[in-house]
CSV table of C-alpha atoms in Angstrom, one decimal:
chain,number,residue,atom,x,y,z
A,19,UNK,CA,42.5,-34.9,1.7
A,20,UNK,CA,39.4,-35.5,3.8
A,21,UNK,CA,36.5,-33.1,3.8
A,22,UNK,CA,34.9,-32.2,7.4
A,23,UNK,CA,31.0,-32.7,7.0
A,24,UNK,CA,29.4,-30.4,9.7
A,25,UNK,CA,25.6,-30.7,10.1
A,26,UNK,CA,23.5,-27.5,10.6
A,27,UNK,CA,20.5,-27.4,12.3
A,28,UNK,CA,18.0,-24.7,12.2
A,29,UNK,CA,16.2,-23.4,16.1
A,30,UNK,CA,13.1,-23.0,13.6
A,31,UNK,CA,10.8,-24.9,10.8
A,32,UNK,CA,10.3,-22.8,7.8
A,33,UNK,CA,11.7,-22.3,4.2
A,34,UNK,CA,15.3,-21.4,3.2
A,35,UNK,CA,14.8,-17.8,1.7
A,36,UNK,CA,18.7,-17.4,1.6
A,37,UNK,CA,21.8,-19.6,1.1
A,38,UNK,CA,25.0,-17.7,2.1
A,39,UNK,CA,27.4,-21.1,2.1
A,40,UNK,CA,28.5,-23.3,-0.7
A,41,UNK,CA,30.5,-26.7,-1.0
A,42,UNK,CA,33.9,-26.3,0.2
A,43,UNK,CA,33.6,-23.0,1.5
A,44,UNK,CA,35.1,-22.0,4.9
A,45,UNK,CA,32.8,-20.2,7.7
A,46,UNK,CA,33.5,-18.8,10.8
A,47,UNK,CA,31.4,-19.2,14.1
A,48,UNK,CA,28.8,-16.5,13.9
A,49,UNK,CA,29.2,-16.2,10.3
A,50,UNK,CA,25.1,-16.3,8.4
A,51,UNK,CA,24.8,-19.2,6.6
A,52,UNK,CA,21.1,-19.3,5.8
A,53,UNK,CA,17.7,-17.4,6.2
A,54,UNK,CA,15.0,-19.1,7.1
A,55,UNK,CA,11.5,-17.8,7.0
A,56,UNK,CA,8.6,-19.1,8.7
A,57,UNK,CA,5.8,-18.6,6.5
A,58,UNK,CA,2.7,-19.4,8.0
A,59,UNK,CA,2.1,-15.8,9.1
A,60,UNK,CA,3.4,-13.2,6.7
A,61,UNK,CA,3.8,-9.5,6.6
A,62,UNK,CA,2.6,-7.1,3.5
A,63,UNK,CA,4.2,-3.9,2.6
A,64,UNK,CA,2.2,-1.9,0.7
A,65,UNK,CA,2.6,1.7,-0.5
A,66,UNK,CA,-0.1,4.2,0.2
A,67,UNK,CA,-0.2,7.9,-1.1
A,68,UNK,CA,1.0,10.2,1.4
A,69,UNK,CA,-2.2,12.0,1.8
A,70,UNK,CA,-4.3,8.6,1.8
A,71,UNK,CA,-2.1,7.4,5.0
A,72,UNK,CA,-3.6,9.3,7.7
A,73,UNK,CA,-6.9,7.6,6.7
A,74,UNK,CA,-5.1,4.6,7.9
A,75,UNK,CA,-4.9,3.2,11.2
A,76,UNK,CA,-3.3,0.1,12.9
A,77,UNK,CA,-5.6,-3.0,13.2
A,78,UNK,CA,-7.7,-2.0,10.2
A,79,UNK,CA,-9.2,-4.6,8.4
A,80,UNK,CA,-7.9,-5.5,4.8
A,81,UNK,CA,-8.7,-7.9,1.9
A,82,UNK,CA,-5.1,-8.9,0.1
A,83,UNK,CA,-5.8,-10.4,-3.8
A,84,UNK,CA,-3.2,-12.2,-5.6
A,85,UNK,CA,-3.7,-10.8,-9.6
A,86,UNK,CA,-4.4,-13.4,-11.9
A,87,UNK,CA,-5.7,-15.8,-9.2
A,88,UNK,CA,-8.8,-16.1,-7.6
A,89,UNK,CA,-7.4,-16.3,-4.2
A,90,UNK,CA,-7.7,-13.7,-1.4
A,91,UNK,CA,-6.7,-13.3,2.2
A,92,UNK,CA,-8.2,-11.5,5.0
A,93,UNK,CA,-5.5,-9.5,6.6
A,94,UNK,CA,-5.0,-6.3,9.1
A,95,UNK,CA,-3.1,-3.5,9.4
A,96,UNK,CA,0.2,-4.0,11.6
A,97,UNK,CA,1.6,-0.7,11.3
A,98,UNK,CA,2.4,2.5,9.4
A,99,UNK,CA,6.1,2.4,8.8
A,100,UNK,CA,8.4,5.0,9.3
A,101,UNK,CA,9.3,5.3,5.8
A,102,UNK,CA,9.1,7.6,2.9
A,103,UNK,CA,9.7,7.3,-0.7
A,104,UNK,CA,10.7,10.6,-2.2
A,105,UNK,CA,10.2,9.5,-5.7
A,106,UNK,CA,6.5,7.5,-6.0
A,107,UNK,CA,5.5,10.1,-2.6
A,108,UNK,CA,4.4,6.9,-0.7
A,109,UNK,CA,4.2,5.6,3.0
A,110,UNK,CA,5.5,2.1,3.4
A,111,UNK,CA,1.9,0.4,5.3
A,112,UNK,CA,2.6,-3.4,7.2
A,113,UNK,CA,-0.2,-5.5,7.0
A,114,UNK,CA,-0.2,-8.9,9.0
A,115,UNK,CA,-2.1,-12.3,7.2
A,116,UNK,CA,-2.3,-15.8,8.0
A,117,UNK,CA,-0.6,-17.6,4.9
A,118,UNK,CA,-2.7,-21.2,4.9
A,119,UNK,CA,-1.0,-23.6,2.2
A,120,UNK,CA,2.1,-21.1,1.8
A,121,UNK,CA,0.0,-19.5,-1.3
A,122,UNK,CA,2.0,-16.0,-0.2
A,123,UNK,CA,5.7,-16.0,-1.2
A,124,UNK,CA,8.5,-13.7,-0.5
A,125,UNK,CA,8.8,-10.7,-3.2
A,126,UNK,CA,5.2,-11.7,-4.1
A,127,UNK,CA,2.9,-8.9,-5.7
A,128,UNK,CA,-0.4,-8.7,-4.6
A,129,UNK,CA,-3.3,-6.2,-4.4
A,130,UNK,CA,-4.6,-4.6,-1.2
A,131,UNK,CA,-7.9,-3.1,-0.8
A,132,UNK,CA,-8.6,-1.2,2.4
A,133,UNK,CA,-12.2,0.0,3.6
A,134,UNK,CA,-11.2,3.7,4.8
A,135,UNK,CA,-14.2,5.7,6.5
A,136,UNK,CA,-13.9,9.1,5.0
A,137,UNK,CA,-15.6,12.2,7.3
A,138,UNK,CA,-18.9,13.5,5.0
A,139,UNK,CA,-18.0,16.3,3.0
A,140,UNK,CA,-18.3,18.0,-0.6
A,141,UNK,CA,-16.8,16.1,-3.3
A,142,UNK,CA,-16.1,16.6,-7.2
A,143,UNK,CA,-15.7,14.2,-9.6
A,144,UNK,CA,-11.6,14.3,-10.6
A,145,UNK,CA,-12.8,15.1,-14.4
A,146,UNK,CA,-14.3,18.2,-13.0
A,147,UNK,CA,-11.4,19.5,-11.5
A,148,UNK,CA,-9.2,21.6,-13.9
A,149,UNK,CA,-6.0,22.2,-12.2
A,150,UNK,CA,-3.6,24.6,-13.7
A,151,UNK,CA,-1.1,24.4,-11.2
A,152,UNK,CA,-1.5,28.0,-10.3
A,153,UNK,CA,-5.6,27.5,-9.4
A,154,UNK,CA,-8.0,25.1,-9.3
A,155,UNK,CA,-11.3,25.9,-11.0
A,156,UNK,CA,-14.3,23.8,-11.5
A,157,UNK,CA,-17.3,25.4,-13.6
A,158,UNK,CA,-20.7,26.0,-12.3
A,159,UNK,CA,-23.3,25.6,-14.4
A,160,UNK,CA,-26.0,28.4,-14.4
A,161,UNK,CA,-28.3,27.3,-17.4
A,162,UNK,CA,-29.2,28.7,-20.4
A,163,UNK,CA,-25.4,27.8,-21.7
A,164,UNK,CA,-24.0,29.9,-19.0
A,165,UNK,CA,-21.1,28.7,-17.3
A,166,UNK,CA,-19.3,30.2,-14.4
A,167,UNK,CA,-15.6,29.0,-13.7
A,168,UNK,CA,-15.2,28.9,-10.1
A,169,UNK,CA,-11.9,29.0,-8.0
A,170,UNK,CA,-11.8,26.5,-5.3
A,171,UNK,CA,-9.7,24.9,-2.8
A,172,UNK,CA,-9.0,21.1,-2.5
A,173,UNK,CA,-8.3,18.7,0.1
A,174,UNK,CA,-7.5,14.7,-0.2
A,175,UNK,CA,-7.8,13.1,-3.3
A,176,UNK,CA,-9.5,9.2,-3.1
A,177,UNK,CA,-10.1,7.4,-6.6
A,178,UNK,CA,-11.9,9.8,-8.8
A,179,UNK,CA,-13.1,11.7,-6.1
A,180,UNK,CA,-11.9,15.3,-4.8
A,181,UNK,CA,-12.6,16.7,-1.6
A,182,UNK,CA,-13.6,20.9,-2.2
A,183,UNK,CA,-12.9,22.7,0.8
A,184,UNK,CA,-13.6,26.2,-0.1
A,185,UNK,CA,-15.2,28.2,-3.4
A,186,UNK,CA,-18.0,25.4,-3.9
A,187,UNK,CA,-21.4,25.1,-2.2
A,188,UNK,CA,-23.4,21.8,-1.9
A,189,UNK,CA,-25.9,21.4,-4.5
A,190,UNK,CA,-24.6,23.8,-7.3
A,191,UNK,CA,-24.2,22.0,-10.4
A,192,UNK,CA,-21.0,21.3,-12.1
A,193,UNK,CA,-19.8,20.6,-15.7
A,194,UNK,CA,-18.1,17.3,-15.4
A,195,UNK,CA,-17.0,16.9,-18.8
């Protein structure tokens, strides 16, 4: 029995990222046989903590780093996707970048660095905040070894800084460790 040979041409240039056909397999018109990806421009989907997502806007510049390699790319935030991961408490942010030399590949992990403008506010090092779950306290130093536990209210947390929205005045000396 003689096999029929079918030539399949892609309507686009790119790389085969999925192949759902094998020699001798039967298929019907409309079946998806291959998925072709144009990797000249790529989307990077980044996880951003939900309380930090409000600082991210479409069009913001992003620096993309490939871990363990001396490669970085300039990119832009495309959009904040309407997806929330309840386990990691993160929102999904789509970042778009050119991909010279096809250095970025599907399912590759990268680090992204966003520079955000935060409003001027009172912050303390996160090490200075004692959070019991019921209340948040910082210790104000009054000199001569006297410390006052002061209940505070907090806002955003970014890196090792925590915003204090109530309970502490600017310039009051606090205990950090």
